[in-house]
Amino acid sequence: MKYSDLVDVYEKIESTSKRLEKTHYISELLKKTSAEDIPTITLLIRGRLFPDWDKRKIGVASKLVLKAINTASGAGIPAIENMWKEIGDLGLVAEKVIDNKSQSTLFSFSLKVAKVFSNLRKLTKIEGIGSVDRKTQLIAELLSSAKPKEAKYIVRTVLEDLRVGIGDGTMRDSIVWAYMSVRVGYDAEAISIDVDREEYNKVVEIVQSAYDKSNDFSAVALAAKKGVAELEKISLIPGNPIKVMLAQKVTSMEEGFEKVGSPAVIEYKYDGFRMQIHKFKNQIKVLTRRLEDVTKQFPEVVDYVKERVEGKSFIIDCEAVGFDPKTDKYLVFQHISQRIRRKYNIEELAKKLPIELNVFDVLFYNGENLLNKPLKERRELLEKIIKEEKFKIIVSKKLVTSNKAEATKFYEESVKKGNEGVMLKSIDSPYKPGSRVGFMVKLKSEMDTLDLVIVGAEWGEGKRSGWLTSFTLACIDDDGNYLEMGKVGTGVKEKPEEGLSFGELTEMLKPHIKQEKGREVIIKPEIVLEIKFEEIQASPTYSSGYALRFPRVVQAREDRRPDECSTLDMVKEEFEKQKKK
Ligand code: AMP
């Protein structure tokens, strides 16, 4: 396929915010994509090079792209830099520069999607001496044969900043429209569809389920093109990360029971961080909730799982909780978060800040996919296969009850022990990867916080110079757009001994800086902060339509993916609840 065919679709998608319209464009593109190009197109359409479970990044800095534009066009670096300052988007700069150049050039051949993909993939493999030059060459090669609009999207893809906003749901529906045998009457005028709902939902569910298991739209699209039987063959594969199931929030035990039904499985809500652990071919893989591989950072976890979980192959879902080996007291997440990032002296840190694994679910066991088995059965299996030992590995403490008073007592006991509250789970529910369906809800003792992503900051002055300060926060909408909701500085410390410091946060953010204008810095959405606040207010100033009154940083959540931060819907819901009070 020609790259320009893909670019036409990018342009159309970028010019609309309507989900159905996007779905229509993508599905039309998929229909004319050959099987050979499907894996590439399903990735590139969302600006990606790898399936969702694969955390490799392109990781090319803006400066390098600038040099590539210079190499490809002959335009001077200062001139390109000035344009960049003015326009703000290097993609648009590339488009303009290539347009100026191309007035004297005739395009003799067209760039193929496969060529773009191949060069971009190469970027991720180059390391060591001379790597900057080689990377510049790979990008410049593409830009020299690109038409202006193509240059725009090549640059944006390289910078991992495509800005087309295609959520998982849109991608799934596009596959349904393109390949599944269900009639979808799309009305372009009214931007609406006419379908047999029951039949349509059934087909959507089949595609969603294949995605839940593979975490890979390329595989799903390829199978869908061949038919339902092929989709149903897609299975969980231990070793390939799958998205974790997320929890909704409730504010009372009553609401909890309403959501999950009774009797409910109620468990302690431990204050640590999520670990998804895979065993396959005698190998253990430890993943965070972001699905980043942290096996090396947690050698003791590997030992516990090897020694104390029976089975040849499995995927288990756990909360890792830190404790102080001197006092045997549990520690809150903040203390152990440094273990996630640690690259050296790992054994030493593991002794100083050991963790206990609290296992609460099993998704795959000895060749069998358990996602659709009821929670009750999954828990029973867990209790059988784990040899518990306190401060090493235990099965999360649970109570099965329909009795509100009993449940409340259990909740109080949990909070007294230093936990955050309880989780209530639906006893017959399946495991839904990646979704916040109401099969599991959390009831916390403390006022709730929001998890927001940093999208901007300001360089400090005076004694704060050299540090990023005043962080712009954003939530996310259904299409993966980050929407601003105000700034925060309070809660971040000057001295690292006192908690999350400006110095530390600056180091975390630096690799993600997209652009600087004076003291203002635009930052790629990567780092998640947990934020406390007095109140949510409606605000015309920010793109989300909301702002926080007296926001305060509680901590950095390095275990969270940016696209798992609080959603616009959650903010809205919270706002409405507040109003009622
Ligand atoms: P939150 O992070 O506030 O959205 O709450 C959900 C998180 O609580 C999960 O992602 C887990 O990391 C954590 N958690 C702690 N204990 C449990 C438990 N027993 N079952 C499920 N999740 C738990």
Coordinates of C-alpha atoms and ligand atoms in Angstrom, one line a residue:
M1 CA 0.0 0.0 0.0
K2 CA 1.1 3.5 -0.7
Y3 CA 1.9 5.6 2.4
S4 CA -0.2 8.4 0.9
D5 CA -3.3 6.2 1.2
L6 CA -2.7 6.0 4.9
V7 CA -1.9 9.7 5.1
D8 CA -5.3 10.5 3.5
V9 CA -7.0 8.6 6.3
Y10 CA -4.9 10.3 9.0
E11 CA -6.0 13.7 7.6
K12 CA -9.7 12.7 7.6
I13 CA -9.5 11.3 11.1
E14 CA -7.6 14.4 12.4
S15 CA -10.3 16.6 11.1
T16 CA -13.1 15.0 13.1
S17 CA -13.8 14.3 16.8
K18 CA -16.7 12.0 16.0
R19 CA -16.0 8.4 16.8
L20 CA -18.4 6.9 14.3
E21 CA -16.8 8.9 11.5
K22 CA -13.3 7.8 12.5
T23 CA -14.5 4.2 12.6
H24 CA -15.9 4.6 9.1
Y25 CA -12.6 5.9 7.7
I26 CA -10.5 3.2 9.4
S27 CA -12.8 0.4 8.4
E28 CA -12.7 1.6 4.7
L29 CA -9.0 1.6 4.9
L30 CA -8.9 -1.9 6.4
K31 CA -11.1 -3.2 3.7
K32 CA -8.7 -2.3 1.0
T33 CA -5.6 -3.4 2.9
S34 CA -4.0 -6.7 1.8
A35 CA -3.4 -9.4 4.4
E36 CA 0.3 -8.7 4.1
D37 CA -0.1 -5.0 5.1
I38 CA -2.7 -5.6 7.8
P39 CA -0.2 -5.9 10.7
T40 CA 1.6 -2.7 9.6
I41 CA -1.6 -0.7 9.0
T42 CA -3.3 -1.6 12.3
L43 CA -0.2 -0.4 14.1
L44 CA 0.7 2.7 12.1
I45 CA -2.9 4.0 12.0
R46 CA -2.5 4.6 15.8
G47 CA 1.1 5.7 15.5
R48 CA 2.6 2.5 16.9
L49 CA 5.3 0.1 15.9
F50 CA 4.5 -2.7 18.3
P51 CA 1.4 -4.4 19.7
D52 CA 0.0 -3.0 22.9
W53 CA 1.7 -5.6 25.1
D54 CA 5.2 -4.8 23.7
K55 CA 6.6 -1.8 25.6
R56 CA 9.5 -1.0 23.2
K57 CA 9.6 2.7 22.3
I58 CA 11.1 4.7 19.4
G59 CA 12.7 7.1 21.8
V60 CA 14.0 9.6 19.3
A61 CA 14.6 13.2 20.6
S62 CA 13.2 16.2 18.8
K63 CA 16.7 17.5 18.1
L64 CA 17.5 14.4 16.1
V65 CA 14.4 14.9 14.0
L66 CA 15.3 18.5 13.4
K67 CA 18.7 17.3 12.0
A68 CA 16.9 14.8 9.8
I69 CA 14.6 17.5 8.4
N70 CA 17.8 19.5 7.7
T71 CA 19.5 16.6 6.0
A72 CA 16.5 15.8 3.8
S73 CA 15.6 19.4 2.8
G74 CA 18.8 21.3 3.0
A75 CA 17.0 24.0 5.0
G76 CA 19.3 25.5 7.7
I77 CA 18.9 24.3 11.3
P78 CA 18.4 27.8 12.8
A79 CA 15.6 28.4 10.2
I80 CA 13.9 25.1 11.1
E81 CA 14.3 25.9 14.8
N82 CA 12.7 29.3 14.4
M83 CA 9.7 27.8 12.6
W84 CA 9.4 25.2 15.3
K85 CA 9.3 27.9 18.0
E86 CA 6.6 29.6 16.0
I87 CA 4.4 26.7 15.0
G88 CA 5.0 24.4 17.9
D89 CA 4.6 21.1 16.1
L90 CA 7.6 19.6 14.3
G91 CA 5.3 17.6 12.1
L92 CA 3.9 20.8 10.6
V93 CA 7.4 22.2 10.4
A94 CA 8.5 19.2 8.3
E95 CA 5.4 19.6 6.1
K96 CA 6.2 23.2 5.4
V97 CA 9.9 22.7 4.8
I98 CA 9.4 19.8 2.5
D99 CA 6.7 21.8 0.7
N100 CA 9.2 24.6 0.0
K101 CA 11.8 22.2 -1.2
S102 CA 9.4 20.1 -3.4
Q103 CA 8.4 23.1 -5.5
S104 CA 11.5 22.4 -7.5
T105 CA 11.4 18.6 -7.3
L106 CA 9.1 16.2 -9.1
F107 CA 8.2 13.1 -7.2
S108 CA 9.2 10.1 -9.3
F109 CA 8.0 7.3 -7.0
S110 CA 5.7 6.9 -4.1
L111 CA 6.6 6.0 -0.6
K112 CA 5.3 2.6 0.5
V113 CA 3.8 1.9 3.9
A114 CA 6.1 -1.1 4.3
K115 CA 9.2 1.1 3.7
V116 CA 8.1 3.7 6.3
F117 CA 7.4 0.9 8.8
S118 CA 10.7 -0.8 8.1
N119 CA 12.8 2.3 8.7
L120 CA 10.9 3.2 11.8
R121 CA 11.4 -0.3 13.2
K122 CA 15.1 -0.1 12.5
L123 CA 15.2 3.1 14.7
T124 CA 14.3 1.0 17.7
K125 CA 17.2 -1.4 17.2
I126 CA 20.1 1.0 16.8
E127 CA 22.4 1.4 19.7
G128 CA 25.9 2.4 20.5
I129 CA 28.5 4.5 18.7
G130 CA 27.3 6.4 15.7
S131 CA 23.7 5.6 16.5
V132 CA 22.6 9.2 16.3
D133 CA 23.9 9.5 12.7
R134 CA 22.4 6.3 11.6
K135 CA 19.0 7.2 13.1
T136 CA 19.2 10.6 11.4
Q137 CA 19.9 8.9 8.1
L138 CA 16.9 6.5 8.4
I139 CA 14.5 9.4 9.1
A140 CA 16.1 11.6 6.5
E141 CA 15.8 8.9 3.9
L142 CA 12.0 8.8 4.4
L143 CA 11.6 12.5 4.5
S144 CA 13.6 13.0 1.2
S145 CA 11.1 10.8 -0.6
A146 CA 8.1 12.1 1.2
K147 CA 5.4 14.5 0.0
P148 CA 4.7 17.4 2.4
K149 CA 1.7 15.8 4.2
E150 CA 3.6 12.5 4.4
A151 CA 6.5 14.3 6.1
K152 CA 4.1 15.6 8.7
Y153 CA 3.0 12.2 9.7
I154 CA 6.4 10.5 9.5
V155 CA 7.7 13.1 12.0
R156 CA 4.8 12.8 14.3
T157 CA 5.1 9.0 14.3
V158 CA 8.8 9.1 15.0
L159 CA 8.1 11.5 17.9
E160 CA 5.3 9.1 19.1
D161 CA 2.9 12.0 19.0
L162 CA 0.5 11.2 16.1
R163 CA -2.5 13.2 17.6
V164 CA -5.3 11.3 15.8
G165 CA -7.0 10.0 19.0
I166 CA -8.1 6.5 18.1
G167 CA -9.2 4.6 21.3
D168 CA -9.3 0.8 21.7
G169 CA -13.0 0.9 21.2
T170 CA -12.8 2.7 17.8
M171 CA -10.1 0.2 16.7
R172 CA -12.2 -2.8 17.7
D173 CA -15.3 -1.4 15.9
S174 CA -13.4 -0.6 12.8
I175 CA -12.4 -4.3 12.6
V176 CA -16.0 -5.3 13.1
W177 CA -17.2 -3.0 10.3
A178 CA -14.5 -4.0 7.9
Y179 CA -14.5 -7.8 8.3
M180 CA -17.3 -9.2 10.3
S181 CA -20.5 -10.5 8.7
V182 CA -22.9 -8.1 10.3
R183 CA -24.7 -5.4 8.4
V184 CA -23.6 -1.9 9.5
G185 CA -25.6 0.8 7.8
Y186 CA -23.4 3.9 8.2
D187 CA -25.1 7.2 7.3
A188 CA -22.4 9.7 6.5
E189 CA -24.8 12.6 6.5
A190 CA -26.2 12.0 10.0
I191 CA -23.1 10.3 11.3
S192 CA -25.1 7.4 12.7
I193 CA -25.4 3.7 12.2
D194 CA -28.4 1.5 11.6
V195 CA -27.7 -2.0 12.9
D196 CA -29.5 -5.0 14.5
R197 CA -28.2 -4.2 18.0
E198 CA -28.4 -7.7 19.3
E199 CA -26.5 -9.2 16.4
Y200 CA -24.1 -6.3 16.3
N201 CA -23.2 -6.5 20.0
K202 CA -22.6 -10.2 19.7
V203 CA -20.0 -9.7 17.0
V204 CA -18.4 -6.8 18.9
E205 CA -18.1 -9.1 21.9
I206 CA -16.3 -11.8 19.8
V207 CA -13.8 -9.3 18.5
Q208 CA -13.3 -7.7 21.9
S209 CA -12.7 -11.1 23.5
A210 CA -10.0 -11.9 20.9
Y211 CA -8.4 -8.6 21.7
D212 CA -8.6 -9.2 25.5
K213 CA -6.7 -12.4 25.0
S214 CA -4.0 -11.2 22.6
N215 CA -3.6 -7.5 23.4
D216 CA -2.8 -7.1 19.7
F217 CA -5.1 -5.5 17.1
S218 CA -2.9 -6.8 14.2
A219 CA -3.5 -10.4 15.2
V220 CA -7.2 -9.7 15.7
A221 CA -7.6 -7.9 12.3
L222 CA -5.8 -10.7 10.5
A223 CA -8.0 -13.4 12.1
A224 CA -11.2 -11.4 11.6
K225 CA -10.5 -11.1 7.9
K226 CA -10.5 -14.9 7.9
G227 CA -13.7 -15.4 10.0
V228 CA -15.1 -16.1 13.4
A229 CA -13.5 -19.5 13.7
E230 CA -10.1 -17.9 13.3
L231 CA -10.9 -15.3 15.9
E232 CA -12.0 -18.0 18.4
K233 CA -8.6 -19.7 18.0
I234 CA -6.9 -16.7 19.5
S235 CA -5.9 -17.6 23.1
L236 CA -4.0 -16.3 26.0
I237 CA -0.3 -17.0 25.8
P238 CA 1.7 -17.0 29.0
G239 CA 4.6 -14.7 28.4
N240 CA 2.5 -12.1 26.5
P241 CA 1.3 -9.4 28.8
I242 CA -2.4 -8.8 29.0
K243 CA -4.1 -5.7 30.3
V244 CA -5.2 -5.9 34.0
M245 CA -8.9 -5.6 35.0
L246 CA -9.6 -2.2 36.6
A247 CA -11.9 -1.3 39.5
Q248 CA -14.8 1.1 39.7
K249 CA -15.2 3.2 42.8
V250 CA -18.0 3.1 45.3
T251 CA -18.5 5.4 48.3
S252 CA -20.5 3.0 50.6
M253 CA -20.8 -0.7 51.4
E254 CA -24.4 -0.5 50.2
E255 CA -23.4 0.9 46.8
G256 CA -20.7 -1.8 46.6
F257 CA -23.3 -4.6 47.0
E258 CA -25.5 -2.9 44.5
K259 CA -22.8 -2.9 41.9
V260 CA -21.4 -6.5 42.4
G261 CA -24.5 -8.3 43.8
S262 CA -24.6 -10.6 46.8
P263 CA -23.1 -12.6 48.1
A264 CA -19.9 -10.7 47.2
V265 CA -16.3 -11.7 47.6
I266 CA -14.8 -9.0 49.8
E267 CA -11.0 -8.7 50.0
Y268 CA -8.5 -6.4 51.8
K269 CA -7.4 -3.7 49.5
Y270 CA -3.6 -3.7 50.0
D271 CA -1.6 -0.5 49.4
G272 CA 1.2 -1.6 47.1
F273 CA 1.3 -2.0 43.4
R274 CA -0.1 -4.4 40.9
M275 CA 2.0 -7.3 39.6
Q276 CA 1.0 -9.6 36.8
I277 CA 3.2 -12.7 36.9
H278 CA 3.6 -15.2 34.2
K279 CA 5.1 -18.7 34.3
F280 CA 6.0 -20.4 31.0
K281 CA 8.7 -22.7 29.9
N282 CA 10.2 -22.7 33.3
Q283 CA 10.6 -19.0 33.1
I284 CA 9.0 -16.3 35.4
K285 CA 8.1 -12.9 34.1
V286 CA 7.0 -10.1 36.4
L287 CA 5.1 -7.2 35.0
T288 CA 3.7 -3.9 36.4
R289 CA 0.3 -2.6 35.8
R290 CA 1.8 -0.7 32.9
L291 CA 2.9 -4.1 31.6
E292 CA 6.5 -3.2 31.9
D293 CA 8.8 -6.1 32.6
V294 CA 10.3 -5.7 36.1
T295 CA 11.5 -9.3 36.5
K296 CA 15.1 -8.2 37.1
Q297 CA 14.1 -5.7 39.8
F298 CA 12.3 -8.3 41.9
P299 CA 14.5 -11.4 42.2
E300 CA 12.7 -12.5 45.4
V301 CA 9.3 -12.5 43.7
V302 CA 10.8 -14.9 41.1
D303 CA 11.9 -17.2 43.9
Y304 CA 8.6 -17.1 45.7
V305 CA 6.7 -17.9 42.6
K306 CA 9.0 -20.7 41.5
E307 CA 9.0 -22.3 45.0
R308 CA 5.5 -21.6 46.2
V309 CA 3.1 -21.6 43.2
E310 CA 2.4 -25.0 41.8
G311 CA 1.9 -25.4 38.1
K312 CA 3.7 -25.6 34.7
S313 CA 2.3 -22.5 33.2
F314 CA 0.1 -19.7 34.6
I315 CA -0.8 -16.0 34.8
I316 CA -1.5 -14.6 38.3
D317 CA -2.7 -11.2 39.3
C318 CA -1.3 -9.8 42.6
E319 CA -0.6 -6.8 44.7
A320 CA 3.0 -6.4 45.9
V321 CA 3.2 -4.8 49.4
G322 CA 6.3 -3.5 51.0
F323 CA 7.2 -4.1 54.6
D324 CA 10.0 -3.0 56.9
P325 CA 12.1 -6.1 57.7
K326 CA 13.2 -4.6 61.0
T327 CA 9.8 -4.0 62.5
D328 CA 7.7 -6.3 60.3
K329 CA 5.3 -3.4 59.6
Y330 CA 3.7 -2.9 56.2
L331 CA 4.8 0.2 54.2
V332 CA 2.7 2.3 51.9
F333 CA 3.4 2.3 48.2
Q334 CA 5.6 5.4 48.3
H335 CA 8.4 3.5 50.0
I336 CA 8.7 0.7 47.6
S337 CA 8.1 2.6 44.4
Q338 CA 11.9 3.1 44.0
R339 CA 12.2 -0.6 43.5
I340 CA 10.4 -0.4 40.2
R341 CA 13.0 1.9 38.6
R342 CA 16.1 0.5 40.2
K343 CA 18.8 -0.7 37.8
Y344 CA 21.7 -1.3 40.1
N345 CA 22.3 -2.8 43.6
I346 CA 19.1 -4.6 43.2
E347 CA 19.8 -7.4 45.7
E348 CA 20.7 -4.8 48.3
L349 CA 17.5 -2.8 47.8
A350 CA 15.5 -6.0 47.9
K351 CA 16.8 -6.8 51.4
K352 CA 16.2 -3.3 52.6
L353 CA 12.7 -3.0 51.1
P354 CA 11.3 -6.5 50.7
I355 CA 7.8 -7.1 49.4
E356 CA 5.1 -9.6 50.2
L357 CA 3.0 -10.9 47.3
N358 CA -0.8 -10.9 47.8
V359 CA -2.3 -12.9 45.1
F360 CA -5.9 -12.3 44.2
D361 CA -6.6 -13.9 40.8
V362 CA -5.5 -16.5 38.3
L363 CA -6.2 -16.0 34.6
F364 CA -4.5 -19.0 33.0
Y365 CA -3.5 -22.3 34.4
N366 CA -1.6 -25.2 32.9
G367 CA -2.8 -24.6 29.3
E368 CA -6.3 -23.4 30.2
N369 CA -7.7 -19.9 29.7
L370 CA -9.7 -19.1 32.9
L371 CA -10.9 -15.6 31.9
N372 CA -14.5 -16.8 31.5
K373 CA -14.6 -19.0 34.6
P374 CA -16.4 -17.4 37.5
L375 CA -14.3 -15.7 40.1
K376 CA -15.4 -18.2 42.7
E377 CA -13.7 -21.0 40.8
R378 CA -10.6 -19.0 40.1
R379 CA -10.2 -18.2 43.8
E380 CA -10.7 -21.8 44.7
L381 CA -7.9 -22.8 42.3
L382 CA -5.6 -20.1 43.8
E383 CA -6.1 -21.4 47.3
K384 CA -5.1 -24.8 46.1
I385 CA -1.9 -23.9 44.1
I386 CA -0.3 -21.4 46.5
K387 CA 1.8 -22.5 49.5
E388 CA 1.4 -19.4 51.7
E389 CA 4.1 -18.0 53.9
K390 CA 3.7 -14.6 55.6
F391 CA 6.0 -11.9 54.2
K392 CA 6.6 -14.0 51.1
I393 CA 3.4 -14.9 49.3
I394 CA -0.1 -15.1 50.5
V395 CA -3.6 -15.3 48.9
S396 CA -5.5 -12.0 49.6
K397 CA -7.6 -12.2 52.7
K398 CA -11.3 -12.6 51.8
L399 CA -14.8 -12.8 53.2
V400 CA -17.8 -14.1 51.2
T401 CA -21.0 -12.5 52.6
S402 CA -24.3 -10.9 51.8
N403 CA -24.4 -9.3 55.2
K404 CA -23.7 -5.6 55.3
A405 CA -22.8 -5.5 59.0
E406 CA -20.3 -8.4 58.6
A407 CA -18.8 -6.7 55.5
T408 CA -18.4 -3.4 57.4
K409 CA -16.7 -5.2 60.2
F410 CA -14.3 -6.7 57.7
Y411 CA -13.7 -3.3 56.2
E412 CA -12.9 -1.8 59.5
E413 CA -10.5 -4.7 60.3
S414 CA -8.8 -4.1 57.0
V415 CA -8.3 -0.3 57.6
K416 CA -7.1 -1.0 61.1
K417 CA -4.4 -3.2 59.7
G418 CA -3.2 -0.3 57.6
N419 CA -4.8 -1.2 54.3
E420 CA -6.6 1.3 52.0
G421 CA -10.0 -0.3 52.4
V422 CA -11.6 -3.3 50.6
M423 CA -12.4 -4.5 47.2
L424 CA -15.8 -6.0 46.5
K425 CA -16.0 -8.5 43.7
S426 CA -18.8 -10.2 41.9
I427 CA -18.7 -13.9 42.8
D428 CA -19.7 -15.2 39.3
S429 CA -17.9 -12.7 37.2
P430 CA -15.4 -13.4 34.5
Y431 CA -12.1 -11.5 34.3
K432 CA -12.3 -8.6 31.8
P433 CA -8.8 -7.4 30.8
G434 CA -8.3 -3.7 30.5
S435 CA -11.8 -2.6 31.5
R436 CA -13.3 -0.8 34.4
V437 CA -16.5 -2.9 34.3
G438 CA -18.2 -3.2 37.6
F439 CA -17.1 -6.8 38.4
M440 CA -14.8 -5.4 41.0
V441 CA -15.2 -2.1 42.9
K442 CA -13.0 -0.4 45.5
L443 CA -14.2 1.1 48.8
K444 CA -11.5 3.3 50.3
S445 CA -11.3 4.9 53.7
E446 CA -9.6 8.1 52.6
M447 CA -11.0 10.8 50.5
D448 CA -10.5 9.8 47.0
T449 CA -7.8 11.1 44.8
L450 CA -7.4 11.4 41.0
D451 CA -4.6 9.9 39.0
L452 CA -3.6 12.7 36.5
V453 CA -0.9 12.9 33.9
I454 CA 1.7 15.6 33.6
V455 CA 1.5 17.3 30.2
G456 CA 3.4 20.5 30.9
A457 CA 5.5 22.3 33.4
E458 CA 7.5 25.5 34.0
W459 CA 11.2 25.8 34.7
G460 CA 11.6 27.2 38.2
E461 CA 13.4 30.4 39.2
G462 CA 15.7 31.6 42.0
K463 CA 16.4 28.7 44.4
R464 CA 14.2 26.4 42.2
S465 CA 16.1 27.1 39.0
G466 CA 17.1 23.9 37.2
W467 CA 13.9 22.2 38.4
L468 CA 10.6 21.8 36.7
T469 CA 7.8 23.3 38.8
S470 CA 4.1 24.0 38.5
F471 CA 2.9 20.9 36.6
T472 CA 0.0 21.0 34.2
L473 CA -2.3 18.0 34.8
A474 CA -4.6 16.2 32.5
C475 CA -7.2 13.4 32.5
I476 CA -8.0 11.3 29.4
D477 CA -11.1 10.9 27.2
D478 CA -12.5 7.8 25.4
D479 CA -10.4 8.5 22.4
G480 CA -7.1 8.8 24.2
N481 CA -6.9 12.6 24.2
Y482 CA -5.4 14.2 27.2
L483 CA -7.5 17.1 28.5
E484 CA -6.0 19.7 30.9
M485 CA -7.5 20.4 34.2
G486 CA -5.1 22.8 35.9
K487 CA -1.7 23.1 37.5
V488 CA -0.2 21.8 40.7
G489 CA 3.1 22.5 42.6
T490 CA 2.0 21.9 46.2
G491 CA 3.0 18.7 47.8
V492 CA 6.2 18.3 45.8
K493 CA 9.2 18.8 48.2
E494 CA 12.5 20.7 47.8
K495 CA 14.4 18.1 49.9
P496 CA 14.2 14.5 48.6
E497 CA 14.2 13.2 52.2
E498 CA 10.8 14.7 52.7
G499 CA 9.1 12.9 49.8
L500 CA 8.7 13.2 46.0
S501 CA 11.0 16.2 45.2
F502 CA 11.3 18.7 42.4
G503 CA 14.7 17.2 41.6
E504 CA 13.4 13.7 41.2
L505 CA 10.3 14.7 39.3
T506 CA 12.4 16.8 36.9
E507 CA 14.6 13.8 36.2
M508 CA 11.6 11.7 35.5
L509 CA 10.1 14.3 33.2
K510 CA 13.2 15.4 31.3
P511 CA 13.3 12.5 28.8
H512 CA 9.7 13.3 27.9
I513 CA 10.1 17.0 27.1
K514 CA 8.5 17.8 23.8
Q515 CA 9.1 21.4 23.4
E516 CA 10.2 24.5 25.4
K517 CA 9.1 28.1 25.0
G518 CA 10.9 30.3 27.5
R519 CA 10.1 28.8 30.9
E520 CA 7.1 26.9 29.6
V521 CA 7.7 23.2 28.8
I522 CA 5.3 20.9 26.9
I523 CA 5.7 17.3 28.1
K524 CA 4.7 14.0 26.5
P525 CA 2.0 12.3 28.7
E526 CA 4.0 9.7 30.5
I527 CA 4.2 10.4 34.2
V528 CA 1.2 9.9 36.4
L529 CA 0.7 11.7 39.7
E530 CA -1.8 10.9 42.4
I531 CA -3.6 14.2 43.3
K532 CA -5.6 15.2 46.3
F533 CA -8.0 18.1 46.1
E534 CA -10.7 20.0 48.0
E535 CA -13.2 20.1 45.2
I536 CA -13.7 19.8 41.4
Q537 CA -15.0 22.9 39.7
A538 CA -16.4 23.6 36.3
S539 CA -13.9 25.7 34.4
P540 CA -13.9 27.1 30.9
T541 CA -10.2 27.8 31.1
Y542 CA -9.1 24.2 30.7
S543 CA -9.8 21.8 27.8
S544 CA -11.4 19.2 30.1
G545 CA -14.0 21.8 31.3
Y546 CA -12.9 21.1 34.9
A547 CA -10.4 22.4 37.4
L548 CA -9.3 21.3 40.8
R549 CA -9.5 23.5 43.9
F550 CA -6.4 23.3 46.1
P551 CA -4.8 20.3 44.3
R552 CA -1.9 18.7 46.1
V553 CA 0.5 16.0 44.9
V554 CA 0.4 12.8 47.0
Q555 CA 2.9 10.8 45.1
A556 CA 4.1 9.7 41.7
R557 CA 2.5 6.5 40.4
E558 CA 5.3 4.9 38.4
D559 CA 3.3 1.7 38.2
R560 CA 0.5 3.4 36.2
R561 CA 0.3 3.8 32.4
P562 CA -0.7 7.3 31.3
D563 CA -3.7 6.0 29.4
E564 CA -4.9 4.4 32.7
C565 CA -5.2 7.7 34.5
S566 CA -8.6 9.1 35.6
T567 CA -11.0 9.5 32.7
L568 CA -13.1 12.5 31.9
D569 CA -16.1 10.4 32.8
M570 CA -14.7 9.7 36.2
V571 CA -14.1 13.4 36.8
K572 CA -17.6 14.2 35.6
E573 CA -19.1 11.6 37.9
E574 CA -17.2 12.9 40.9
F575 CA -18.3 16.5 40.0
E576 CA -21.9 15.4 39.9
K577 CA -21.7 13.5 43.2
Q578 CA -20.2 16.6 44.8
K579 CA -23.0 18.8 43.6
K580 CA -25.5 16.4 45.2
K581 CA -23.8 16.7 48.5
Ligands
AMP1 P1 -7.0 1.9 42.5 O1 -5.6 1.7 42.3 O2 -7.3 2.8 43.6 O3 -7.8 2.1 41.3 O4 -7.5 0.5 43.1 C1 -7.4 -0.7 42.4 C2 -6.1 -1.4 42.7 O5 -6.0 -1.9 44.0 C3 -5.7 -2.6 41.8 O6 -5.2 -2.2 40.6 C4 -4.7 -3.3 42.7 O7 -3.4 -2.8 42.3 C5 -5.0 -2.9 44.1 N1 -5.5 -4.0 45.0 C6 -5.1 -4.1 46.2 N2 -5.7 -5.2 46.8 C7 -6.4 -5.8 45.8 C8 -7.3 -6.9 45.8 N3 -7.5 -7.7 46.9 N4 -7.9 -7.2 44.6 C9 -7.7 -6.4 43.5 N5 -6.9 -5.3 43.5 C10 -6.3 -5.0 44.7

